[in-house]
Coordinates of C-alpha atoms in Angstrom, one line a residue:
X615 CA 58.7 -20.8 29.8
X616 CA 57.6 -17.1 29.5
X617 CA 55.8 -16.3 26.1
X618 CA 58.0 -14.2 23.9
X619 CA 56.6 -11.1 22.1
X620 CA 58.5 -8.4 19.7
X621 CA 56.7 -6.0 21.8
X622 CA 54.7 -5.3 25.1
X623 CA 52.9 -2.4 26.2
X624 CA 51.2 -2.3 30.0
X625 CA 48.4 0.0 29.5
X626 CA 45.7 1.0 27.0
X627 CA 45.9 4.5 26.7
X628 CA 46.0 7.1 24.3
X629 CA 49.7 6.2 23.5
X630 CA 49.6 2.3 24.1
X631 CA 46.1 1.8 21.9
X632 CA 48.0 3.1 18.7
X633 CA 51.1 2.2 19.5
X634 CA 50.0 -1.7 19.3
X635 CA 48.4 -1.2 15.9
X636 CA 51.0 0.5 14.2
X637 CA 53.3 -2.2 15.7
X638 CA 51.2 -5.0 14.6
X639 CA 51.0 -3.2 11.3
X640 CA 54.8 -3.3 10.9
X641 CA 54.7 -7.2 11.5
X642 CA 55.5 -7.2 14.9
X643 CA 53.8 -9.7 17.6
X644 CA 52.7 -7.5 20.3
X645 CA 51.0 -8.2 23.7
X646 CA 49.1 -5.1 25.2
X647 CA 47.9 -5.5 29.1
X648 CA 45.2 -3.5 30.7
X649 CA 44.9 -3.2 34.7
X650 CA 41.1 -1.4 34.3
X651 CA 39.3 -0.3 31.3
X652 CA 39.9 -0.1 27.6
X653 CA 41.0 3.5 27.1
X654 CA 43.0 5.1 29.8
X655 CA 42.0 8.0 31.6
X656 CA 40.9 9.7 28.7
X657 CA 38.0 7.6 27.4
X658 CA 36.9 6.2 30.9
X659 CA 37.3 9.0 33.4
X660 CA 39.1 12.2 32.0
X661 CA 38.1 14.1 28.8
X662 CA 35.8 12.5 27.0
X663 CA 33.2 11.5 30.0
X664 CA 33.9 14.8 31.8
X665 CA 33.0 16.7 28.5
X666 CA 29.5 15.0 27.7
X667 CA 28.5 16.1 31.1
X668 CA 29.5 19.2 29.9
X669 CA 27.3 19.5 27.2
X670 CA 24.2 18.7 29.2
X671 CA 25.4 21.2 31.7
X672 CA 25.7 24.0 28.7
X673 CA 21.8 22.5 26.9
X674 CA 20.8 23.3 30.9
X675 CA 22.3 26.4 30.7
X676 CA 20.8 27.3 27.2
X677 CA 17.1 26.8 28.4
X678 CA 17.8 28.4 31.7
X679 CA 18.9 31.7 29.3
X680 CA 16.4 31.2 26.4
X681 CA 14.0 34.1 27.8
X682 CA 17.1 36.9 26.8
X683 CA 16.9 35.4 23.1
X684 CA 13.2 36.0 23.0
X685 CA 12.8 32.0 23.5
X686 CA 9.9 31.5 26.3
X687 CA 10.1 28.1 27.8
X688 CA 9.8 26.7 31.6
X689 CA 12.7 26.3 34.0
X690 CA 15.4 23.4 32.9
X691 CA 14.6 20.1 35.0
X692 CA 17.8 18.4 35.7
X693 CA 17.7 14.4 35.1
X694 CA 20.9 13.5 36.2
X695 CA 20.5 9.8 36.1
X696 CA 19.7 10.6 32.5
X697 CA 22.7 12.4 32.3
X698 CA 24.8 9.8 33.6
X699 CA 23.1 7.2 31.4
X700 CA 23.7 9.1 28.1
X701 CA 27.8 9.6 29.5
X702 CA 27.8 6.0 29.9
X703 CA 26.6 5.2 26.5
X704 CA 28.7 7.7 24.6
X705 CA 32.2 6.1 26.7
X706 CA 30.8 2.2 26.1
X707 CA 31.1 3.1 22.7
X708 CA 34.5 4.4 22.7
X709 CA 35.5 1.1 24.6
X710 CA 33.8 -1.0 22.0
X711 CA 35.6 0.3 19.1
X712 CA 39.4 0.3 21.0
X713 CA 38.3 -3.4 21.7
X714 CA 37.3 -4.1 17.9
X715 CA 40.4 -2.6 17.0
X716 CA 42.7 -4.2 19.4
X717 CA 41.1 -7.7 19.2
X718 CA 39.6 -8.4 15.3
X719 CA 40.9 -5.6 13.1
X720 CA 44.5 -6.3 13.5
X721 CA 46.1 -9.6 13.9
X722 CA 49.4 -9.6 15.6
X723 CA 48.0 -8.4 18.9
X724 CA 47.2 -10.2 22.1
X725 CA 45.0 -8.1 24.5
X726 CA 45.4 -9.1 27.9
X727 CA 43.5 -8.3 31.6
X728 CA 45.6 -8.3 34.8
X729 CA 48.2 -6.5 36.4
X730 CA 51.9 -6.3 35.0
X731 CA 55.0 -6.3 37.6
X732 CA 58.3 -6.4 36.2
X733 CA 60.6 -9.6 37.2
X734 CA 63.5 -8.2 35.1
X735 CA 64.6 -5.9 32.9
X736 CA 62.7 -7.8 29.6
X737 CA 60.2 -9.6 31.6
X738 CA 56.7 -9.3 33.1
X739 CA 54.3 -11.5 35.2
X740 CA 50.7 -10.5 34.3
X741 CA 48.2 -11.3 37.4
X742 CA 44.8 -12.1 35.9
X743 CA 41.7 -11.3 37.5
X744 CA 40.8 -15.0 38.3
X745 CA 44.6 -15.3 39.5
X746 CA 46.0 -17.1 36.9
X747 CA 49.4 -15.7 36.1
X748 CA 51.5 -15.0 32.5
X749 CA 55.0 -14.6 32.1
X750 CA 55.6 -12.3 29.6
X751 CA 58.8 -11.1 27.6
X752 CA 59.9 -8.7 24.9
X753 CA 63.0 -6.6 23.8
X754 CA 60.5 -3.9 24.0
X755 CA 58.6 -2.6 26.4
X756 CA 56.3 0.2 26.9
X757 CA 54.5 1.8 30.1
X758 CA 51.4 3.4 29.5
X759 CA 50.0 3.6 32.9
X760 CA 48.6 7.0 33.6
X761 CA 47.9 8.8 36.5
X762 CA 45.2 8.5 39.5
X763 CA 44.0 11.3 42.1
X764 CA 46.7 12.5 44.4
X765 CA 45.1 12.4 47.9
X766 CA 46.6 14.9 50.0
X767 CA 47.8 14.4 54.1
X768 CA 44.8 15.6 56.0
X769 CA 43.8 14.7 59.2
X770 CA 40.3 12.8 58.9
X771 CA 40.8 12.6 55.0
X772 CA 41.4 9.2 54.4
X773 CA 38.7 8.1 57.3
X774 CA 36.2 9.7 55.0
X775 CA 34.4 8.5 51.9
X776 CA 35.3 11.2 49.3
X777 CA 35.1 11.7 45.6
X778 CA 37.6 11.7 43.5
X779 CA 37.7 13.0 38.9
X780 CA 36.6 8.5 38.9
X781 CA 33.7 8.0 41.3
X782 CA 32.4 11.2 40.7
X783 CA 31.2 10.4 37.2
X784 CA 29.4 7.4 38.9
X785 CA 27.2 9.4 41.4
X786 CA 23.6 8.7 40.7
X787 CA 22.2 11.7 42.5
X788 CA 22.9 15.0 42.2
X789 CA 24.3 16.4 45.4
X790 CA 23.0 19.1 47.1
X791 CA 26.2 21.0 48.4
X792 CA 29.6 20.2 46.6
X793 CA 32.6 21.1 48.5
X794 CA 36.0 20.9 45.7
X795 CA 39.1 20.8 46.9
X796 CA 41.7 22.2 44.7
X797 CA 41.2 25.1 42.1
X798 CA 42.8 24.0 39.2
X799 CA 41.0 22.8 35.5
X800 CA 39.4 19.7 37.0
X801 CA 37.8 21.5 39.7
X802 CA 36.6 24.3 37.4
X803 CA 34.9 22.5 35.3
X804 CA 33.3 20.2 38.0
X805 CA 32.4 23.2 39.7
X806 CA 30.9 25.1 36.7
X807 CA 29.0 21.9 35.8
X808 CA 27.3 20.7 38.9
X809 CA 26.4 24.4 39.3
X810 CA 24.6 24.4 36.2
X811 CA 22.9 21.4 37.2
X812 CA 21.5 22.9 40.4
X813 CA 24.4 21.9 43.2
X814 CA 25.2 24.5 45.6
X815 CA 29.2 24.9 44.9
X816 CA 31.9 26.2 46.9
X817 CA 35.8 25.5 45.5
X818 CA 38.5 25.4 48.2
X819 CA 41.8 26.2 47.2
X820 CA 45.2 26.5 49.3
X821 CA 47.0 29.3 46.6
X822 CA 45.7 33.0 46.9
X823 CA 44.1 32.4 43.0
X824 CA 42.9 30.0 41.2
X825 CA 44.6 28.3 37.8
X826 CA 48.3 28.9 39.2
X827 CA 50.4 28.8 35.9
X828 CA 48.0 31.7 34.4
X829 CA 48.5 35.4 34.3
X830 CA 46.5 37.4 37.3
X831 CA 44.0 39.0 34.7
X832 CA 43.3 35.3 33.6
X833 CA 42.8 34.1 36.8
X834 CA 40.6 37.0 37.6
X835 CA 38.4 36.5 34.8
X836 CA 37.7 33.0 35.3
X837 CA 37.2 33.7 39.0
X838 CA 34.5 36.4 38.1
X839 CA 32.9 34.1 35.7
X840 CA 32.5 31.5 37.4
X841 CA 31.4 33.6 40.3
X842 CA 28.6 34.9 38.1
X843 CA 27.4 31.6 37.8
X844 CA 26.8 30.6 41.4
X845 CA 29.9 29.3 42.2
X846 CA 31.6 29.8 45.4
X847 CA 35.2 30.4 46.7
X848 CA 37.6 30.3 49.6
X849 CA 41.3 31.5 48.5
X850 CA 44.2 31.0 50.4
X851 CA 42.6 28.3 52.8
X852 CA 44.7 25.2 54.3
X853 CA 42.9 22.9 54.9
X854 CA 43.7 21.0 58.2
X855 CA 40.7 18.8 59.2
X856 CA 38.1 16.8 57.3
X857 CA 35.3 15.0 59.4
X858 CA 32.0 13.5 58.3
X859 CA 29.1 13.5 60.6
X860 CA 26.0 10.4 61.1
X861 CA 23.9 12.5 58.4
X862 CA 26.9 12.6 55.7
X863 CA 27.5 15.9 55.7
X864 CA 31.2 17.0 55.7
X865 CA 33.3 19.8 57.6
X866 CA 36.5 21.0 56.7
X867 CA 38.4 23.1 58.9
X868 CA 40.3 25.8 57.3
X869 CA 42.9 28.4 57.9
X870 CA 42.5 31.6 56.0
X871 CA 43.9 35.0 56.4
X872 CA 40.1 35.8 57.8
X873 CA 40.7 33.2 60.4
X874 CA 39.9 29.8 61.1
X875 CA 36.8 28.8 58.9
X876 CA 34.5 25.6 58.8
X877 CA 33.6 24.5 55.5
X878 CA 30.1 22.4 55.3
X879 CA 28.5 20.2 52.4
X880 CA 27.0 16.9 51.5
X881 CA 30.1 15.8 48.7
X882 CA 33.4 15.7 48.9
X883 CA 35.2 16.6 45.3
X884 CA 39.5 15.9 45.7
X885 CA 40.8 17.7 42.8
X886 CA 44.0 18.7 44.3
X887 CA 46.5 16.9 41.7
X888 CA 48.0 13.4 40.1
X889 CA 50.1 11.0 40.9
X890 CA 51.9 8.5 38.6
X891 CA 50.8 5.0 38.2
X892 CA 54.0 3.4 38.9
X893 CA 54.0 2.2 42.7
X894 CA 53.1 -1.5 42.1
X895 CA 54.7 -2.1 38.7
X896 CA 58.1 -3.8 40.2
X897 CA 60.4 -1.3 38.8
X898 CA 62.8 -1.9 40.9
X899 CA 63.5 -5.4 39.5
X900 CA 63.8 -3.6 36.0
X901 CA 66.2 -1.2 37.0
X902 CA 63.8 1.4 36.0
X903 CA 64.7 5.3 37.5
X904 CA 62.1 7.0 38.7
X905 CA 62.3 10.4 40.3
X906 CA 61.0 11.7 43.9
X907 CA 57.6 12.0 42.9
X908 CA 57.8 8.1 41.5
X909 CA 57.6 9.8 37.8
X910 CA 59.8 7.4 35.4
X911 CA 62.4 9.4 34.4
X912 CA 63.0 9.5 30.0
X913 CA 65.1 10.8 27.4
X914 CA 63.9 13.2 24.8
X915 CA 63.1 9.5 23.0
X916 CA 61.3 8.7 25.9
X917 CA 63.3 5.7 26.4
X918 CA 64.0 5.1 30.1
X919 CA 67.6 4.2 31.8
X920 CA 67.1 0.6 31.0
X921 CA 67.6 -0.3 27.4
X922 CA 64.1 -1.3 24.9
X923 CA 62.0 0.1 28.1
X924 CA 59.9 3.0 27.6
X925 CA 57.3 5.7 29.3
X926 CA 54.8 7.1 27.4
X927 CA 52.1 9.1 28.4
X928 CA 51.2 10.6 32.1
X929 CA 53.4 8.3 33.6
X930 CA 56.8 10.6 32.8
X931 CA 57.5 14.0 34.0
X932 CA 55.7 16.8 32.2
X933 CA 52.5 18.4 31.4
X934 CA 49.7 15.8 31.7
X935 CA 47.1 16.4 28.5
X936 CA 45.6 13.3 26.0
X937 CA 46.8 15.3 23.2
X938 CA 50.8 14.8 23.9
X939 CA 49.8 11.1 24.9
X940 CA 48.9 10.2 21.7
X941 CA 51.9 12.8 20.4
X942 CA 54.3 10.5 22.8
X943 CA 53.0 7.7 20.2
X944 CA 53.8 9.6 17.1
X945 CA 57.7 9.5 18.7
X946 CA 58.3 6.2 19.4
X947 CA 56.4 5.1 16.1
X948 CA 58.8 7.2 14.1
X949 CA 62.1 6.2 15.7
X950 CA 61.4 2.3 15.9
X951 CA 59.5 1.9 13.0
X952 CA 60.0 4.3 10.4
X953 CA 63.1 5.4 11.6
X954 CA 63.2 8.9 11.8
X955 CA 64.9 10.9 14.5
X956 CA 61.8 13.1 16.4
X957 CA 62.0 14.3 19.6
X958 CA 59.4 15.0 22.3
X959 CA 61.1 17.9 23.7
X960 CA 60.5 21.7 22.6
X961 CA 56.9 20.6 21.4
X962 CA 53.8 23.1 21.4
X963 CA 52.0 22.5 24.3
X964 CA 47.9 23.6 23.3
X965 CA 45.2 23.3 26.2
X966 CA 41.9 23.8 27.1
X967 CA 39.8 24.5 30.0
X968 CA 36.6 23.1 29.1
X969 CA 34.4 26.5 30.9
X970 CA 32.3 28.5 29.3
X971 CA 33.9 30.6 28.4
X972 CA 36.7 28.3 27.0
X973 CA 40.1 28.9 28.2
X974 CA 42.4 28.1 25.4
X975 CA 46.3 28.3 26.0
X976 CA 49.4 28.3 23.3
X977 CA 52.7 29.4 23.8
X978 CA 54.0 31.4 26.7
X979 CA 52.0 33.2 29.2
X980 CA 52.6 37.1 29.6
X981 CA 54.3 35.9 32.8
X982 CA 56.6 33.7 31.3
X983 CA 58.0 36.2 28.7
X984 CA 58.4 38.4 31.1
X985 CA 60.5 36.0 33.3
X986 CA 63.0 35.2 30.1
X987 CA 63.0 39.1 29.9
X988 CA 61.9 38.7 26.2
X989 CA 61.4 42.0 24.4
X990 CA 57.3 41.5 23.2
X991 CA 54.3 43.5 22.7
X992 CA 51.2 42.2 23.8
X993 CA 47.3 42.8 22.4
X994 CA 44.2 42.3 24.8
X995 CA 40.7 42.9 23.7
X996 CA 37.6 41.9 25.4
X997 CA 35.4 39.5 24.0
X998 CA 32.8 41.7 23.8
X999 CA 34.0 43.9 20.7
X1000 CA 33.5 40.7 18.6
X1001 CA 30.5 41.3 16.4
X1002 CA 30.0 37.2 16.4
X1003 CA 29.9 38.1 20.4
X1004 CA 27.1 40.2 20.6
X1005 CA 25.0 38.5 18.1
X1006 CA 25.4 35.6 19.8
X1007 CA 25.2 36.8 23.5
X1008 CA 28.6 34.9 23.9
X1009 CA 30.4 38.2 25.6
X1010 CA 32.2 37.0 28.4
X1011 CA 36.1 36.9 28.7
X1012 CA 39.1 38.6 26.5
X1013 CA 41.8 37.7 24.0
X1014 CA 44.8 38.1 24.6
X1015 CA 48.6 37.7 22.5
X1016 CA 51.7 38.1 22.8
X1017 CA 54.2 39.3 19.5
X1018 CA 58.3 39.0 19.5
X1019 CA 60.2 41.5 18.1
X1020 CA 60.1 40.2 14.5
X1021 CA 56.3 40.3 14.7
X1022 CA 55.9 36.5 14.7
X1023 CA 53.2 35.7 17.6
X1024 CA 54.7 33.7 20.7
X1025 CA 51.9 32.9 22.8
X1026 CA 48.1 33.7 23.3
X1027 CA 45.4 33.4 25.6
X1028 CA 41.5 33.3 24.5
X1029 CA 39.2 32.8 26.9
X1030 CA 36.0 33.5 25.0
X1031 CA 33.4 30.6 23.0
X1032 CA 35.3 29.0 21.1
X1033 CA 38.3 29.7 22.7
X1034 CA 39.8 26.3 21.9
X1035 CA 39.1 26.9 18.5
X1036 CA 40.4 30.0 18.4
X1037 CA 43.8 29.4 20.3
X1038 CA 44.2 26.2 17.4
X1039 CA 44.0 29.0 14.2
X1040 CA 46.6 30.8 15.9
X1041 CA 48.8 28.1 16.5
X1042 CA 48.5 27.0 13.2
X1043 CA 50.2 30.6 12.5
X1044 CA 52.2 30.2 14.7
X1045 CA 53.7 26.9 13.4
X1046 CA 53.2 28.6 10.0
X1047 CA 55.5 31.3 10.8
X1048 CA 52.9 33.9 9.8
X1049 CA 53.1 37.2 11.4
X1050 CA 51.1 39.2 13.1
X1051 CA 50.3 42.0 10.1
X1052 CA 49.1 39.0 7.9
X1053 CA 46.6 38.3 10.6
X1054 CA 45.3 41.6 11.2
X1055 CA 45.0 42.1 7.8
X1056 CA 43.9 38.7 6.5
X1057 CA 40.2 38.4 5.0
X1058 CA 38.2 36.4 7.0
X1059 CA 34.6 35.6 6.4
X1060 CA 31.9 37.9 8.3
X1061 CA 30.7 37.4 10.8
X1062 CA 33.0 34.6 12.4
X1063 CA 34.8 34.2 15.5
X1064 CA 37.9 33.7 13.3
X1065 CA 37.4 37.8 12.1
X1066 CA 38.0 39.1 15.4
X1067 CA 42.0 38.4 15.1
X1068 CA 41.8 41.4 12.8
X1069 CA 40.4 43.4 15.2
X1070 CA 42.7 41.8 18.0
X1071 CA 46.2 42.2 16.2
X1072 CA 45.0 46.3 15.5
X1073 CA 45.6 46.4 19.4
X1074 CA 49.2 45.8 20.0
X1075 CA 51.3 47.8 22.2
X1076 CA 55.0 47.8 23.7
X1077 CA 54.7 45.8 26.7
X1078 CA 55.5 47.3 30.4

């Protein structure tokens, strides 16, 4: 007979992981299954790996810069197996505590390794790694699977040993020519990295600019930043032909508007997209909808079509960031167990390219208001005016926001240090309904980063 639970969740991500304790909190007997690792994407091969590398990358770019501060030190030596080894420390950590928390600090929760398929609409064989099998069922359900790498139909791809956002953070050598495939956030921050660290870089990407949802001057700056930095791009290129020679390097053949062009380098970077997680979970014996691009399909409760089933996470249709994982969570934790009517639709959506400069993103672009033909002015200063700037050297990038026509603020763009930080105080006023004369003419301690939305605010003009 299958083992009944109140509730089962198949995956331990940044909606699943909470979702079972506050569950098991509210006296329920849950069962939680993981495929991989502890932690989703997040914790194992998204954010929070991605951004320790980062920091190294910055602490190489701080020495490498030192001289301009009046700092006199040798060149940076990059250890990168040193690198990896403190990444892989920092993310065994994380995996540790979700384990302590799933397995001894609540009770109520039965953690479980294997693969989940569906055999009904309430039930689920889990697949064990040593094949042993567990027939699972509960009148709730919950899919937490993520996303993986969306490999795109090229001739010679697949033939190819290539890296994907996963094996990347595995590499134990640094390489000596990265090629990236795809110019969106993952393959920025790739690129800026491994640049710092000393890897030739060039970025391949098949739209005319990079970061496609983001105003041209937006694109432009990141383009030039990066630029500055080493980094290397080819715009507009279609990518028809990937092949691998005896020696391991790799050529990709390439339509531009210059002309057929052959790409060469000893790595392989495919940062062209996601997919959703959903292809071997049976959801066909559930009934579950999906739509063309296998994304389960949910209501504003992210329930799905089947009654007691939902999606929660990267696994439904919509922007794809940790921080509306975990707000998925706060959704279904309010309407089962509190019960309390919240809805994840019309939510803010925050975000942050992890450059440096930081991109940081709230609200509509200039692009979009202009789009919904919304009557706005808009302020744009460079980065460079900030006092906190220039004593700091930080003087790349530009701020920029956009104000409605009853002075309330209803999107900005900071790409500048501390742009995520920055973007989050403005979306706090934003959410606090606070317009833009109280922020140009709020007191804010000097000299701060926070102090330059006086100065920011001062600027605003009638758009167009």
């Amino acid at each position: 007979m299958p083992t009944s639970y109140d509730a089962l969740i198949i995956g331990s991500g940044q909606a699943g992981n909470p979702l079972a304790t506050a569950l098991a909190k509210a006296g329920r007997k849950v069962a939680i299954v993981e495929k991989y690792l502890l932690g989703g994407s997040c914790i194992n091969y998204g954010c929070s790996p991605v951004k320790a590398m980062l920091a190294s990358a910055e602490r190489v770019y701080q020495v490498a810069t030192a001289q301009e501060y009046g700092v006199h030190s040798s060149s940076p030596t990059v250890d990168f197996k040193a690198i990896i080894a403190r990444k892989d420390t920092i993310i065994q950590e994380m995996r540790d505590g979700i384990r302590k928390n799933l397995t001894k600090e609540h009770s109520g929760i039965t953690l479980l390794h294997g693969h989940a398929v569906f055999t009904g609409p309430k039930s689920v064989r889990v697949t064990a790694p040593d094949g042993q099998t567990h027939d699972l069922k509960a009148p709730l359900i919950f899919i937490n699977t993520g996303t993986e790498s969306a490999i795109p139909p090229i001739e010679g791809l697949t033939d190819n040993h290539f890296l994907t956002n996963k094996s990347i953070l595995d590499l134990q050598e640094l390489p000596e020519h990265l090629l990236i495939l795809g110019g969106g956030y993952i393959g920025l921050e790739f690129g800026q990295m491994f640049r710092r660290f000393g890897s030739r870089v060039t970025i391949i990407e098949h739209a005319t600019q990079l970061l496609e949802r983001e105003d041209d001057d937006v694109c432009e700056a990141m383009q030039e930043q990066l630029g500055a930095d080493g980094v290397e791009f080819v715009l507009g290129a279609e990518v028809k032909r990937v092949s691998r020679n005896e020696a391991g390097t790799y050529t990709l053949t390439a339509h531009t508007s210059d002309g057929e062009r052959r790409l060469r380098g000893s790595h392989l970077l495919v940062a062209v997209g996601r997919k959703p997680n959903t292809y071997d979970l049976g959801l066909e014996a559930a009934g579950i909808e999906i739509n063309e691009k296998g994304y389960i399909l949910v209501n504003e409760r992210l329930q799905t079509n089947v009654r007691g089933v939902y999606a929660l996470g990267d696994v439904h249709p919509g922007p794809q960031f940790t921080h509306l994982s975990y707000d998925d969570y706060r959704v279904v934790r309010d309407n089962i167990i509190h019960r309390k009517r919240r809805s994840a639709k019309d939510r803010p959506l925050p975000y942050v390219v992890f450059t440096q400069p930081q991109l940081g993103r709230i609200g509509l672009s200039e692009k979009q208001a202009q789009e919904q033909k919304l009557d706005y002015r808009v302020a744009t200063m460079p980065v460079q005016y900030v006092g906190r700037a220039r004593e700091t050297g930080h003087t790349e990038g530009f701020m920029k926001v956009l104000v409605d026509a009853h002075n309330h603020i209803i999107g900005a763009t900071i790409f500048s240090e501390q742009g995520g930080e920055i973007m989050s105080m403005i979306q706090l006023a934003m959410t606090g309904k606070i317009t833009c004369d109280q922020l140009q003419n709020m007191v804010f301690a000097h000299p701060t980063w926070a102090e330059s939305l006086n100065n920011l605010f001062a600027k605003l003009e009638k758009a167009g």
